[in-house]
Every structure is written in C-alpha cells, then in structure tokens.
mmCIF file of C-alpha atoms in Angstrom:
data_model
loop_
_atom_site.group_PDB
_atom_site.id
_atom_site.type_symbol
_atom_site.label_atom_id
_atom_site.label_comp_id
_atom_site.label_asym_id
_atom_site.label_seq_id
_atom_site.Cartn_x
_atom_site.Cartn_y
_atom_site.Cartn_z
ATOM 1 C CA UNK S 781 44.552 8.065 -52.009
ATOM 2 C CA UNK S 782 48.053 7.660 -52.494
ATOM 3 C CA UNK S 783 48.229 3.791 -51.829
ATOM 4 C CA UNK S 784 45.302 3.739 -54.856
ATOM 5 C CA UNK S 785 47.036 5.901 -57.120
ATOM 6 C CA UNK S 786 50.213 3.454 -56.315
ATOM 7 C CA UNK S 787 48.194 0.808 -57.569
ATOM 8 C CA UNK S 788 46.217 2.008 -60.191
ATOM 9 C CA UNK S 789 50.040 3.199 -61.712
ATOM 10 C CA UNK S 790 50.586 -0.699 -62.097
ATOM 11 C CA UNK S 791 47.851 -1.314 -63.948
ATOM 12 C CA UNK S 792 48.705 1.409 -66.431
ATOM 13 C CA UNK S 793 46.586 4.242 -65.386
ATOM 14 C CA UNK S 794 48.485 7.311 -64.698
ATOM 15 C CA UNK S 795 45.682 9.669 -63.023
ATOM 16 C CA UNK S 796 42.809 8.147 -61.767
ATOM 17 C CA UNK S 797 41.343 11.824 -61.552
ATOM 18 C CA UNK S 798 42.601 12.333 -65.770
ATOM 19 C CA UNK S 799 39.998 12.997 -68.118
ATOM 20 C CA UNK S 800 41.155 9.906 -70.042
ATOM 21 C CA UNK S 801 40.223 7.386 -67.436
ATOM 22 C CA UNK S 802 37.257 8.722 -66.532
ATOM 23 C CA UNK S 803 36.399 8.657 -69.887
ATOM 24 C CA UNK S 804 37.013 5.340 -70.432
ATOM 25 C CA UNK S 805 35.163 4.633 -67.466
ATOM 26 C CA UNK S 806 32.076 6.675 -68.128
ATOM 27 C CA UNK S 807 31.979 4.862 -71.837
ATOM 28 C CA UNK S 808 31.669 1.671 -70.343
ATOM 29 C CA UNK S 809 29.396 2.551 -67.787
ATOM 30 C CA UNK S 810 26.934 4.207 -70.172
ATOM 31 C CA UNK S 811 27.143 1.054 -72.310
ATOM 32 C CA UNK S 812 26.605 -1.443 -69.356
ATOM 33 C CA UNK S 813 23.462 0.465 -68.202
ATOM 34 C CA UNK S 814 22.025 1.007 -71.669
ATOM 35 C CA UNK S 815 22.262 -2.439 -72.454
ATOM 36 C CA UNK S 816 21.237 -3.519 -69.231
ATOM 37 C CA UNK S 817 17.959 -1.445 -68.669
ATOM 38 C CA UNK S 818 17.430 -1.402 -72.120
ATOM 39 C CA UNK S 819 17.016 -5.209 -72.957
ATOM 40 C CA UNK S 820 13.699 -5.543 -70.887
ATOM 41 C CA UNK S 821 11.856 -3.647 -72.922
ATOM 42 C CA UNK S 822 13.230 -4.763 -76.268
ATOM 43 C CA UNK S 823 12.387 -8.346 -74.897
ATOM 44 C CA UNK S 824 8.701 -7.481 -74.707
ATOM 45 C CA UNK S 825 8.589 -5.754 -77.817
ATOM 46 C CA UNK S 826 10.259 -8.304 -79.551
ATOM 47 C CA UNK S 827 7.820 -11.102 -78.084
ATOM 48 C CA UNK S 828 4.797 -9.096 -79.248
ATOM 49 C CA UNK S 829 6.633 -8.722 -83.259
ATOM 50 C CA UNK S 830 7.652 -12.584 -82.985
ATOM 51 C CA UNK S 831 11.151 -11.797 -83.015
ATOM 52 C CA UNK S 832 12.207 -15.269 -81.917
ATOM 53 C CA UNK S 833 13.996 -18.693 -82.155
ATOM 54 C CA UNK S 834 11.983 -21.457 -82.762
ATOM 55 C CA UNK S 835 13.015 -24.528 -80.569
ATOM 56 C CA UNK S 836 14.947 -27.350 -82.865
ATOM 57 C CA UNK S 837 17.086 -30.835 -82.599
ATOM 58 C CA UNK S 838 20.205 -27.823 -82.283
ATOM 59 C CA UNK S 839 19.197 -25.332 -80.261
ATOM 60 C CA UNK S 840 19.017 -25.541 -76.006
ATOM 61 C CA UNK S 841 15.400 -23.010 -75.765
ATOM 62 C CA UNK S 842 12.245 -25.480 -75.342
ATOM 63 C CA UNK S 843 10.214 -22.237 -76.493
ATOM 64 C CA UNK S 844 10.582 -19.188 -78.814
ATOM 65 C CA UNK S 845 13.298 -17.340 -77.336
ATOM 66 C CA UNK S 846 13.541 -13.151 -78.520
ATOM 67 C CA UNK S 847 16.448 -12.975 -80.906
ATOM 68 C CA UNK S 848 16.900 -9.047 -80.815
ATOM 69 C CA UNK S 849 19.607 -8.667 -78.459
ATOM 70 C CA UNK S 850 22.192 -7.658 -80.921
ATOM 71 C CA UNK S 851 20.352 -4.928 -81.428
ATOM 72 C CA UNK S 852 20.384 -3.797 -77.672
ATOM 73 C CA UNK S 853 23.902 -4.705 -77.940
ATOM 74 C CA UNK S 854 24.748 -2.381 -81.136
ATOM 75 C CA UNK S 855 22.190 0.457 -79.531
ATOM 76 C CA UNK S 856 24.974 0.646 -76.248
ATOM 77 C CA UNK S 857 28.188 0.219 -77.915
ATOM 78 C CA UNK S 858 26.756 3.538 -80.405
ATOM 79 C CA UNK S 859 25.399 5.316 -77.624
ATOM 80 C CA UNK S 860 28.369 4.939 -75.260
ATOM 81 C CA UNK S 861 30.715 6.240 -78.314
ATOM 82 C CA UNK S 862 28.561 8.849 -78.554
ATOM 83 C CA UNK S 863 28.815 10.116 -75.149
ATOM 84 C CA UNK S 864 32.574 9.421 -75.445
ATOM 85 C CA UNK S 865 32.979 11.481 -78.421
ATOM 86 C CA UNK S 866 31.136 14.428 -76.119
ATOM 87 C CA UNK S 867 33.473 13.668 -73.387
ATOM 88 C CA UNK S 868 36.819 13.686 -75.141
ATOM 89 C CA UNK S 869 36.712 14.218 -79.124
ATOM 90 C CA UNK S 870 39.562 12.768 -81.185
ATOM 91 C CA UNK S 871 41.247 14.985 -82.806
ATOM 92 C CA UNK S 872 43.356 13.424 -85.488
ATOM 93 C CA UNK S 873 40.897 13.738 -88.345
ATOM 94 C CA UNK S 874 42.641 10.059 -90.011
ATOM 95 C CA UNK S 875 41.388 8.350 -86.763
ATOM 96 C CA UNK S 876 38.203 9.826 -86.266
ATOM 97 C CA UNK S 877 37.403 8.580 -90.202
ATOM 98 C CA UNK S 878 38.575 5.135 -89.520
ATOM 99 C CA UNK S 879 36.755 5.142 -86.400
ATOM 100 C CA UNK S 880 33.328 6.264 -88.375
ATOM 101 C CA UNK S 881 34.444 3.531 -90.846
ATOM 102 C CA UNK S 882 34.169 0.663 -88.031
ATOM 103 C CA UNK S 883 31.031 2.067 -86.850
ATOM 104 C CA UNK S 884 29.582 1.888 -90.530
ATOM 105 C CA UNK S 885 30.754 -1.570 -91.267
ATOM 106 C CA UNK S 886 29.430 -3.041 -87.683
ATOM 107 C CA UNK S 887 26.069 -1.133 -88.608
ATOM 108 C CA UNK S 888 26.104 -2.720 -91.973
ATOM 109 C CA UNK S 889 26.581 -6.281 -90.267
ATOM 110 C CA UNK S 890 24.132 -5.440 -87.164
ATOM 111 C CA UNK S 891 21.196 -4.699 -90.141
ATOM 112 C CA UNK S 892 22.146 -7.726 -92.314
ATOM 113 C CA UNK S 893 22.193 -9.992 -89.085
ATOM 114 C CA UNK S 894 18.904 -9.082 -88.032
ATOM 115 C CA UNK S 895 17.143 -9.717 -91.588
ATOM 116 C CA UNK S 896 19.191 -12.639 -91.247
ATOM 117 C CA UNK S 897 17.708 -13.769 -87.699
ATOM 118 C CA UNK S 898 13.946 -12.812 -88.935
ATOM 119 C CA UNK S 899 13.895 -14.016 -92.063
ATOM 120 C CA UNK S 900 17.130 -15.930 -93.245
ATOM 121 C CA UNK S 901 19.732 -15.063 -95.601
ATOM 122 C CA UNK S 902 21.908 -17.403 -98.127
ATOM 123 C CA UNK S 903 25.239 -17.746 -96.800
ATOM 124 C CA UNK S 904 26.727 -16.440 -99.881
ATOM 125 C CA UNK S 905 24.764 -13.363 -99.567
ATOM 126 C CA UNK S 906 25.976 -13.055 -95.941
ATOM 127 C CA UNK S 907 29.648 -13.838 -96.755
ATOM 128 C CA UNK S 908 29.447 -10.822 -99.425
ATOM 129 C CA UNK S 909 28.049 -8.130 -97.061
ATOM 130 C CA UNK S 910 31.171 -9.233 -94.789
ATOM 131 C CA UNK S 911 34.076 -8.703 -97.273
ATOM 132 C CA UNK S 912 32.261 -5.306 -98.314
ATOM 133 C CA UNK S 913 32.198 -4.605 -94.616
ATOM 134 C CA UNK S 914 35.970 -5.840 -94.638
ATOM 135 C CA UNK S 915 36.553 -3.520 -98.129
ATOM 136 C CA UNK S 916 35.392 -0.715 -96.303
ATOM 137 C CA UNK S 917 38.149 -0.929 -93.720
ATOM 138 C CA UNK S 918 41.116 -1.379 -96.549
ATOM 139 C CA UNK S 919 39.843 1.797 -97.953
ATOM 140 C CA UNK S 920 40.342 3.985 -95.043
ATOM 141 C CA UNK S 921 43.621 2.426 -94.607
ATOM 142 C CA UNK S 922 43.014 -0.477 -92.039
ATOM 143 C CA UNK S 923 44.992 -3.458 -92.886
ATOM 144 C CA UNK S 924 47.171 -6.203 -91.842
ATOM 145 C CA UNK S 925 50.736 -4.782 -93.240
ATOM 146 C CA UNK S 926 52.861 -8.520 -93.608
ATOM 147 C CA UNK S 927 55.815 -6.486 -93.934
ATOM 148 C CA UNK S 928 55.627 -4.548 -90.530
ATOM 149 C CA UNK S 929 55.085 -8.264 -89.035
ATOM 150 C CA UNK S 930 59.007 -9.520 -87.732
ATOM 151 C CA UNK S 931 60.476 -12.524 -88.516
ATOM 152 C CA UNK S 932 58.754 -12.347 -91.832
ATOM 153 C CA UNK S 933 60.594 -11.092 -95.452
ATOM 154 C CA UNK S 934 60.015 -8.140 -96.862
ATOM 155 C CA UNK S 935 58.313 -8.442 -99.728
ATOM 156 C CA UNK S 936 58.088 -5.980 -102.685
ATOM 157 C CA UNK S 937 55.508 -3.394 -102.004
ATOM 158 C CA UNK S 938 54.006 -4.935 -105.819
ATOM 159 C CA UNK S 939 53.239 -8.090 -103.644
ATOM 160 C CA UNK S 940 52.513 -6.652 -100.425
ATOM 161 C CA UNK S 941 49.123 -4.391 -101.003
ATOM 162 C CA UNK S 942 47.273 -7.169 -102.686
ATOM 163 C CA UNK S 943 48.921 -10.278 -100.132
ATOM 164 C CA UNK S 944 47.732 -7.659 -97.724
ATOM 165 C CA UNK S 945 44.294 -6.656 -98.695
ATOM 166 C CA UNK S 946 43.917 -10.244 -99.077
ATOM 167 C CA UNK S 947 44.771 -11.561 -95.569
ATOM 168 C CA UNK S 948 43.155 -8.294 -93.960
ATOM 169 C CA UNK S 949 39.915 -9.821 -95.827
ATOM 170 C CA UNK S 950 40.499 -13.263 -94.133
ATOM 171 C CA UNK S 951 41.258 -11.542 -91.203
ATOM 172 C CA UNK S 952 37.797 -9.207 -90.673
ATOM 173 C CA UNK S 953 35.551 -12.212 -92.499
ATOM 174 C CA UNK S 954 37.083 -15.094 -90.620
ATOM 175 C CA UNK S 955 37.166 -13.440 -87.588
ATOM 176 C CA UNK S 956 33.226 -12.432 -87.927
ATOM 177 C CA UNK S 957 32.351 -15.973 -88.245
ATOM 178 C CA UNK S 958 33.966 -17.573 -86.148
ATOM 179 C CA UNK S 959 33.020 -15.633 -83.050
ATOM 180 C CA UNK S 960 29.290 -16.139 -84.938
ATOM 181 C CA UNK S 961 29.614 -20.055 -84.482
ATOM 182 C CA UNK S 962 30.671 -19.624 -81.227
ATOM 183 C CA UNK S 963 27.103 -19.103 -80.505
ATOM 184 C CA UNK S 964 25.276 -22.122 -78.900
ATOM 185 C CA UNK S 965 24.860 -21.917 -75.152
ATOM 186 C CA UNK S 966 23.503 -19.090 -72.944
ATOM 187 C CA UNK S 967 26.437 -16.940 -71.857
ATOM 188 C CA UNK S 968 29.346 -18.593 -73.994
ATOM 189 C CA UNK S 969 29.732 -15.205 -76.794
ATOM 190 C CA UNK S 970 28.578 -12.770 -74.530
ATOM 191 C CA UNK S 971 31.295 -13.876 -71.990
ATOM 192 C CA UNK S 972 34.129 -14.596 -74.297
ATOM 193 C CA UNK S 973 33.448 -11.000 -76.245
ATOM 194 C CA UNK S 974 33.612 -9.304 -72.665
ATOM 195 C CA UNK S 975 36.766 -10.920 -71.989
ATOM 196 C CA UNK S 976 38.180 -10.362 -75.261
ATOM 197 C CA UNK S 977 37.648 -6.650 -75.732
ATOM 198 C CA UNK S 978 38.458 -5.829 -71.976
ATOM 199 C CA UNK S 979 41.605 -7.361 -71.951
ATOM 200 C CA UNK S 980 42.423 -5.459 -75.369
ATOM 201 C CA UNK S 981 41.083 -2.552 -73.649
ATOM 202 C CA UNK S 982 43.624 -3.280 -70.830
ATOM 203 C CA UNK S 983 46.510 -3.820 -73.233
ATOM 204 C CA UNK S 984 45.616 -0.541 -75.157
ATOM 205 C CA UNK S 985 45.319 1.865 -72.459
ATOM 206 C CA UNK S 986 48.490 1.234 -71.532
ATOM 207 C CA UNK S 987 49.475 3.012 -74.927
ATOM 208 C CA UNK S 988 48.901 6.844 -75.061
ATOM 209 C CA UNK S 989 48.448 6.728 -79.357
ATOM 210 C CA UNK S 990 45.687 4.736 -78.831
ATOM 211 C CA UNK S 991 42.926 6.601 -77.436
ATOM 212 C CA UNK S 992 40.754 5.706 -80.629
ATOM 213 C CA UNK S 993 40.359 1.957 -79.854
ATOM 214 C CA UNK S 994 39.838 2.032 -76.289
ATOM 215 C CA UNK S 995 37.006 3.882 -76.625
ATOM 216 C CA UNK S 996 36.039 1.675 -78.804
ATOM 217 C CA UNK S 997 36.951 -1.406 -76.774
ATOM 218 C CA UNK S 998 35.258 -0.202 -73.139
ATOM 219 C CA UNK S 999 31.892 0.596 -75.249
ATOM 220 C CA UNK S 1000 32.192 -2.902 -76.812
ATOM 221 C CA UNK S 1001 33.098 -4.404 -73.350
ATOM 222 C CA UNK S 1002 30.460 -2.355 -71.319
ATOM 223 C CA UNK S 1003 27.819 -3.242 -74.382
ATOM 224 C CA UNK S 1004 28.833 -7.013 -73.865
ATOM 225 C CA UNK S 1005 28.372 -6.868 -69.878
ATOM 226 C CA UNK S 1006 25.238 -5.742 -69.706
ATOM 227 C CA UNK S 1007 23.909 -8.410 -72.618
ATOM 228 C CA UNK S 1008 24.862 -10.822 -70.184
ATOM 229 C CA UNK S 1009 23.290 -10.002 -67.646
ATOM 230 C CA UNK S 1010 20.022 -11.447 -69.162
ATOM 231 C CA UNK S 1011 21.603 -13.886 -71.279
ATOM 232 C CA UNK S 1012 23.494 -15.876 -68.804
ATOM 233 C CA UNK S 1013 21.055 -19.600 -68.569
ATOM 234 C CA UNK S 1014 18.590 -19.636 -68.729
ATOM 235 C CA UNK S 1015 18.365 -16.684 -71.118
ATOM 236 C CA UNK S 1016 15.463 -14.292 -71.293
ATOM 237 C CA UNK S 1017 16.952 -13.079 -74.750
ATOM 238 C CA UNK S 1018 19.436 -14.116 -77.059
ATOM 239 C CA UNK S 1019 21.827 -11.903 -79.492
ATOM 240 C CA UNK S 1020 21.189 -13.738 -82.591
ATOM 241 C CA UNK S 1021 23.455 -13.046 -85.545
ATOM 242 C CA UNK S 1022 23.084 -9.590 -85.376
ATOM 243 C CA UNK S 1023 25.129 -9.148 -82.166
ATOM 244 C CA UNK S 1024 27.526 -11.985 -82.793
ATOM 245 C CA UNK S 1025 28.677 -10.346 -86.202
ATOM 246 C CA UNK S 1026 28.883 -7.230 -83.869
ATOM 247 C CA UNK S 1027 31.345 -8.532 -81.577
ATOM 248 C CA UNK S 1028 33.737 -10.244 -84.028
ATOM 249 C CA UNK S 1029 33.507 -7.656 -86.702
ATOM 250 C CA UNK S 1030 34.351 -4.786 -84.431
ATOM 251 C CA UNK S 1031 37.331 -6.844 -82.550
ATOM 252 C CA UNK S 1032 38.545 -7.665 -86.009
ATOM 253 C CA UNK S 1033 38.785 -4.178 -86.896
ATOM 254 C CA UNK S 1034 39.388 -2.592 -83.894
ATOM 255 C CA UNK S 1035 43.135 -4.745 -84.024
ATOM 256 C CA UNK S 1036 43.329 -3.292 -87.418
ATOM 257 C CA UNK S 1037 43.347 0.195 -85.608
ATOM 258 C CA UNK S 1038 46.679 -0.271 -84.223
ATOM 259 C CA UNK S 1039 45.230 -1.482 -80.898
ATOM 260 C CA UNK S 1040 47.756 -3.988 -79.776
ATOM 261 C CA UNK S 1041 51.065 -3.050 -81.926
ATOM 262 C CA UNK S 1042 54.313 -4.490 -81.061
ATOM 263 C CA UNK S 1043 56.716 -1.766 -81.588
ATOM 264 C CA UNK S 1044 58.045 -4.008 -84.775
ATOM 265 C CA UNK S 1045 54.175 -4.012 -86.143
ATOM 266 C CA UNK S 1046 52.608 -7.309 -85.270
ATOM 267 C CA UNK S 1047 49.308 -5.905 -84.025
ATOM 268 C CA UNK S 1048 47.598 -9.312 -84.683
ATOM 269 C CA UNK S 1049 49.682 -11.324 -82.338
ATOM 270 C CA UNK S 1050 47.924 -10.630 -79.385
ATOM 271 C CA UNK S 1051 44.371 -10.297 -80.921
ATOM 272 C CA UNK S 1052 45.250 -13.744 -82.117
ATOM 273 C CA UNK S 1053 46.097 -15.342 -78.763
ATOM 274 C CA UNK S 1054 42.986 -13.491 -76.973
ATOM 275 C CA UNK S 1055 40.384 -14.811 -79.245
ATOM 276 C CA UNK S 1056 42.096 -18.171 -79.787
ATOM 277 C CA UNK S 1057 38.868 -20.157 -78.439
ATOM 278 C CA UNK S 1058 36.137 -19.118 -81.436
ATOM 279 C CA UNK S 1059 39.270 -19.166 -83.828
ATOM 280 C CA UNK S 1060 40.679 -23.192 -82.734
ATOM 281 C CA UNK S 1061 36.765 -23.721 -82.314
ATOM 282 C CA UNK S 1062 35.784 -22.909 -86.160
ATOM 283 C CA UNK S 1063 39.080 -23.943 -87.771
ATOM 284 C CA UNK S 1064 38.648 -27.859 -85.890
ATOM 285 C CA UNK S 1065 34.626 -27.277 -86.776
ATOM 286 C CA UNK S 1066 35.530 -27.178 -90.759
ATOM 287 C CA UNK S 1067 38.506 -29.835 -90.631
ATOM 288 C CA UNK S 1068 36.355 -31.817 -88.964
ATOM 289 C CA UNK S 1069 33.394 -31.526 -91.755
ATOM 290 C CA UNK S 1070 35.771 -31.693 -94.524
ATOM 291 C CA UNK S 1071 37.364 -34.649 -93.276
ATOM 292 C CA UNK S 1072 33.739 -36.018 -93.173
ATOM 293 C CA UNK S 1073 33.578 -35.479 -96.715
ATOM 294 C CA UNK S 1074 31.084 -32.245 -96.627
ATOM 295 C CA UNK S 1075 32.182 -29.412 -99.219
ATOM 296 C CA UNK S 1076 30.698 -26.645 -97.796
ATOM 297 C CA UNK S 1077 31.237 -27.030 -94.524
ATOM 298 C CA UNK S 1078 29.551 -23.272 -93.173
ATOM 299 C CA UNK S 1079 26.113 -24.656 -94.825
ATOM 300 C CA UNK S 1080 26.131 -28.472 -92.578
ATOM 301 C CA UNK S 1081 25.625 -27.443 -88.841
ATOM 302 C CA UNK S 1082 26.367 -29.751 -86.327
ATOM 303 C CA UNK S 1083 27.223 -30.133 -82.873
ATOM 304 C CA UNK S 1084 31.075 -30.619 -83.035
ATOM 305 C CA UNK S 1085 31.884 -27.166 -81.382
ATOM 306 C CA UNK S 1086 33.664 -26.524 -78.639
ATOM 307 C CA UNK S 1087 30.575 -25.409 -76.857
ATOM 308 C CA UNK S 1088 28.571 -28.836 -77.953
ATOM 309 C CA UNK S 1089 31.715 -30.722 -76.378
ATOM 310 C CA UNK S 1090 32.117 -29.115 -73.229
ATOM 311 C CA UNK S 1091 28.234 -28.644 -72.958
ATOM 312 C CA UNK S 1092 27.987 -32.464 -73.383
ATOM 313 C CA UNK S 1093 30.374 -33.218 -69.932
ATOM 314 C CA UNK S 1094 29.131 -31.233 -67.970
ATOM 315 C CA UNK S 1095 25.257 -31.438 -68.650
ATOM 316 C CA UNK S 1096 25.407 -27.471 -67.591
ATOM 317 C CA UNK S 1097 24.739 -24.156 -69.992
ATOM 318 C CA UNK S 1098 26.427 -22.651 -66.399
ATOM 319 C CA UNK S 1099 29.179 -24.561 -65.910
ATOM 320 C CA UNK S 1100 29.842 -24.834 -69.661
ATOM 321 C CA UNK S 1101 30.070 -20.884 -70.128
ATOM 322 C CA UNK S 1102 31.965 -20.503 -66.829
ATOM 323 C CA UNK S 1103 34.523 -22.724 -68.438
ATOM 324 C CA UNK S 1104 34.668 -20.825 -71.573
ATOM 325 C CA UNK S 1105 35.151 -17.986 -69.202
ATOM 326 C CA UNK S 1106 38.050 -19.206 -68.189
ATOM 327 C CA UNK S 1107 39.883 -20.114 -71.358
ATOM 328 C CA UNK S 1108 38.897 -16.603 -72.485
ATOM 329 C CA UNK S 1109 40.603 -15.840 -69.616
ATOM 330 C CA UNK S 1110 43.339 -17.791 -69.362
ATOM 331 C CA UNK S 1111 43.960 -16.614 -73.256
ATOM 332 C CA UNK S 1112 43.712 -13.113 -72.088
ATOM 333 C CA UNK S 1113 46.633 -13.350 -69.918
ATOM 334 C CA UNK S 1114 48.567 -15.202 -72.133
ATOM 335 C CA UNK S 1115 48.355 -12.312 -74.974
ATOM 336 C CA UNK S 1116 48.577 -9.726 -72.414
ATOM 337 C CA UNK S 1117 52.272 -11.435 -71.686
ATOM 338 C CA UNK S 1118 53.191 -11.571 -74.563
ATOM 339 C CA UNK S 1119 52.517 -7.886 -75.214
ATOM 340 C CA UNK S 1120 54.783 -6.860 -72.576
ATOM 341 C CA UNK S 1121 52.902 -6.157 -69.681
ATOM 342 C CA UNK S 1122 53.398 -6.231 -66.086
ATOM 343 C CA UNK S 1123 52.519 -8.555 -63.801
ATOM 344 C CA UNK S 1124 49.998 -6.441 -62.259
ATOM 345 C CA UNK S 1125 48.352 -4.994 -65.266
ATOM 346 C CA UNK S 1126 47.622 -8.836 -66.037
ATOM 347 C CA UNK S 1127 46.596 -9.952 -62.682
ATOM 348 C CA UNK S 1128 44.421 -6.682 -62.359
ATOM 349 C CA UNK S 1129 42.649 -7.420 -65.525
ATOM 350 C CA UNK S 1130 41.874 -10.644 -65.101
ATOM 351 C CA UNK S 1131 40.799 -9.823 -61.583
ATOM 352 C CA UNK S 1132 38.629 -7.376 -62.597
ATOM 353 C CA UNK S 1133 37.197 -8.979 -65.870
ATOM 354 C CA UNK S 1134 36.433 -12.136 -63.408
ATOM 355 C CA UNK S 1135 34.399 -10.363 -60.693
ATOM 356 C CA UNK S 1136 32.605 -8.381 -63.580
ATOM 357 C CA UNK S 1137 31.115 -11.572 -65.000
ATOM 358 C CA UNK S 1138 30.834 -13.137 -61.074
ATOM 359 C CA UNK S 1139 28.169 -9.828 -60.551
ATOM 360 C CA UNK S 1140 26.468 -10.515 -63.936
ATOM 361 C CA UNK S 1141 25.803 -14.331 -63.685
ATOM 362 C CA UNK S 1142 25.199 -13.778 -59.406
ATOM 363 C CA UNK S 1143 22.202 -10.966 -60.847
ATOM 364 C CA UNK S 1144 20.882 -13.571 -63.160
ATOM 365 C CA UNK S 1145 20.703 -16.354 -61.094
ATOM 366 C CA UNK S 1146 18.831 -14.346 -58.106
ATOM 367 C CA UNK S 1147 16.201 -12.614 -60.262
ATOM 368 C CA UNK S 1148 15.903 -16.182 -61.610
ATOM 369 C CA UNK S 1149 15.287 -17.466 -58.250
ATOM 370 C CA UNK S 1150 13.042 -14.169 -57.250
ATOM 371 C CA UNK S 1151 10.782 -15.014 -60.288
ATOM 372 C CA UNK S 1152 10.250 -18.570 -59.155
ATOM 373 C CA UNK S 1153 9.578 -17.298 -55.863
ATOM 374 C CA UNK S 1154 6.937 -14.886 -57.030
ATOM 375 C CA UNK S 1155 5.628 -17.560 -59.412
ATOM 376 C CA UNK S 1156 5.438 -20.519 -56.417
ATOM 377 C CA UNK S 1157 3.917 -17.248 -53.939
ATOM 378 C CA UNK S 1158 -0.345 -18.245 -53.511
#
C-alpha cells in the first residue's frame, strides 16, 4: 500500500483513501457507465423517432446513422455532477454560481444543437445562441483577464473589460466551433475531448483551489469515454452537434474557471496547447476557403480538415482516429510541461488516458466482431 501511495504522490494525489479522489473518481465512473449503458437504448429510440444522418457526398455512414448521442453525452456529464455535488458540495457560493452558469450555457448549446441536428438551424442563428452562451459566462465573472497574462502591458482597466469581454467571446465561440468541425470520422471528437479534459483534469488536481473544475473535467472526461465506446468505427451512434458544442463549450469555460492558472494568470496557455488540433484544424480550414475566394467560409463545407487529410492516407476511420489520438496526446503532454508538472504526473496521464481509449476501441471492435458472428451463425 505504501509503494502505491508512493506513486500515486507523483502523480499529484495526496490520499488515495481522501474524499477528494474518490470523488473525482466516483464522478467519472458514474459518467462512463451512464453514458455507456445508456446509449443503447437512446439508439433504439432514436431509430424509431428518425433521429438520424442521412448518408451524403461528405459524410462516411452508407445509412441513416442516430444523431442523439450528445444528448447521452450531456445526460452523464449532468448526472455525474450531480452525484458529485452529493458527494462533496462546494462551498464557496462564487464557484458554485459559476459552476451552475457553465451547466446553463452547455444546456443552452446541448438544446440548440439538437434542433439543429433534427431540423437545421441558420448559422447566424447558431453563432448568436453561442455568444449569449459566452455572455452568460462574462456575467458571472468568467473571463480571459489580458492583464493577468505575462509578458503582455498593462493596459488601463478603461481598455481592459471591453478588450477582455471581447477576446473571452472569441475565446468560448471559437473554441465551440472548432471542436464542432472537428467532427467527421467515427472516434476523432470523442477521442480528442477525452484526452483534452483528462489531461486538464490531471493538471487541475494537482491544484487544491480548484476543486470546482475537476469535477467538472472527470464528468466531461468520464461522459466522453463512454460515448466512445459505441462511436469508435464503425459507429452505432453519432454525437451530432449537440454533443460537439458540449465538449468545446464546456472546455472553453471550464479554462475560464481558473483551471490551468499559471501563478502570473495565463490560464489559457495550456488549454491552448491541449486543444491545439481542432484549433490549427479550423484556423487552416478558413485560410484555406478564404484564400479560395469564399466569404463565408463556416457556410462552404468541404473536406480540407485535418480529419479529411489524414482519413485520405490511411483509407482507415481506425487508424485515422488513433492518430488523432495521439496528437491529442502528444499535445497533452506538451501543455502539461509547460504547466509545471512532473515527469510522472505527465507520463501517468498519458499512460492512463492511452489504455482508457485502448479498452474503449478493444470493446468496440469485439462486440463488432460478436455481432458478425451472431449474424454469419445458421
């Protein structure tokens, strides 16, 4: 017990007995299962309503493919807070209101995603229900502050709340997007949004201020894991925009929360570096239309991403999310780094967050090969 404790000390946990950790633990545990058990029999609800993707010249499904896993998704990120809340309430009344304030704004984007999957939305309409959702964050005093960031000028404070509202606003909208184009091959968003909020959750539990967004961050993570267990290829469900809003709205804000704070006040920096892949993949996905001489480049899809390309070498929806996997990864480690943390922490997290989505994709590859043994069975 000792020789676990030892090691369990270098990734940052102090008591592996603590009510924290198991906490943490039981959040994203009651997320993962939720999600997980759950999905099955939104899937054949969701066939019955006609919740689905029609097959196109952009999309990998050669049928209608269920489009309602964001809200399985959303339904085990809330339930695992929940439970959380239950397990260990938070007791500073300011965090507990911006937490509730996250959990609106992702509702907000789960319920305008899912009209948007069934029925389709202008992307105007969708870009103002995001900047509300961002709004609702600056009012409950979550914001990028550009004069706790170093190496940057102060500025007078006349400057700073508007420069600041405004790049918060960027921040939360451009960061809801971008993991939303992500979206294009079985496995890719569900993947990358595990990494992404477990390494966060890595970096902020080794911070005791910051008990708010880890609970956050293993719910997310937990939420994300058991998605893809049935969405690695070939998908039996996909999270449609309702679940991809989910994931890059809530990581947005969750940074906003003070997860990742230098002691100077750059809490983006890390966010930045761990969700670099949907962040180079949209900003090279409008050059590259702009260049091409379209002028709204969110309204022309193509298949320039990242996901397109990589999908396009390897002639794999596997190999191409594995790969993703591991620039998520690699990403991950990098921010993690740069945060200040040992060795081990990073090693163990990236350990850890590898063998996690090892289990998922190894699950949906043998019930994938049970089915077609049932199916090929006289």
């Amino acid at each position: 017990m000792d020789a676990l404790q030892a090691l369990a000390a270098q990734l940052g946990i102090a008591d592996l007995r603590g009510r924290g950790f198991l906490s943490v633990l039981i959040t994203f545990i009651t997320a993962g299962l939720f999600t997980w058990f759950f999905i099955p029999r939104l899937r054949a609800f969701a066939i019955q309503a006609g919740w689905a993707d029609q097959p196109n010249e952009r999309r990998l499904n050669k049928e209608p493919l269920p489009n309602a896993g964001g809200l399985a998704i959303y339904g085990g990120f809330l339930v695992s807070i929940i439970v959380a809340w239950a397990l260990r309430p938070i007791a500073v009344d300011l965090v507990n209101i911006q937490v509730l304030a996250i959990l609106l704004g992702a509702t907000l984007l789960v319920l305008v995603g899912f009209i948007d999957d069934q029925y389709g939305l202008s992307p105007l309409s969708r870009l103002v229900v995001q900047t509300l959702a961002a709004v609702l964050l600056l009012v409950n005093d979550l914001r990028v502050d550009l004069n706790a960031i170093p190496f940057m000028p102060a500025l007078p404070e006349l400057i700073n709340q508007p420069l600041s509202s405004l790049v918060t606003i960027l921040w939360v909208v451009g960061l809801t997007n971008a993991v939303n184009l992500l979206d294009g091959v079985d496995g890719v968003v569900g993947g990358v949004a595990f990494v992404a909020s477990f390494v966060l959750l890595a970096t902020a539990a080794q911070f005791p201020d910051r008990a708010a967004a880890v609970v956050l961050l293993a719910g997310l993570s937990g939420a994300a894991l058991g998605y893809l267990r049935h969405n690695f290829n070939p998908s039996r469900i996909i999270m449609g925009d309702a679940g991809s809003t989910l994931f890059g709205y809530t990581l947005a804000a969750v940074s906003l929360l003070g997860t990742l704070k230098f002691s100077a006040g750059a809490s983006l920096l890390v966010p930045l570096i761990v969700l670099a892949l949907p962040l180079l993949d949209t900003t090279q996905v409008v050059i590259g239309r702009l260049a091409r001489g379209i002028r709204n480049p969110l309204r022309h899809p193509d298949k320039t991403h990242i996901h397109h390309r990589v999908l396009a070498r390897t002639a794999s929806a596997r190999r191409t999310a594995v790969i993703l996997w591991l620039v998520a990864l690699a990403c991950g480690a990098v921010g993690m780094s740069l945060q200040g943390l040992r060795p081990g922490a990073i090693g163990g997290t990236v350990l850890t967050a590898a063998l996690c989505l090892f289990f998922v994709a190894y699950r949906r590859i043998r019930a994938q090969n049970l089915e077609i043994a049932r199916e090929g069975t006289p």
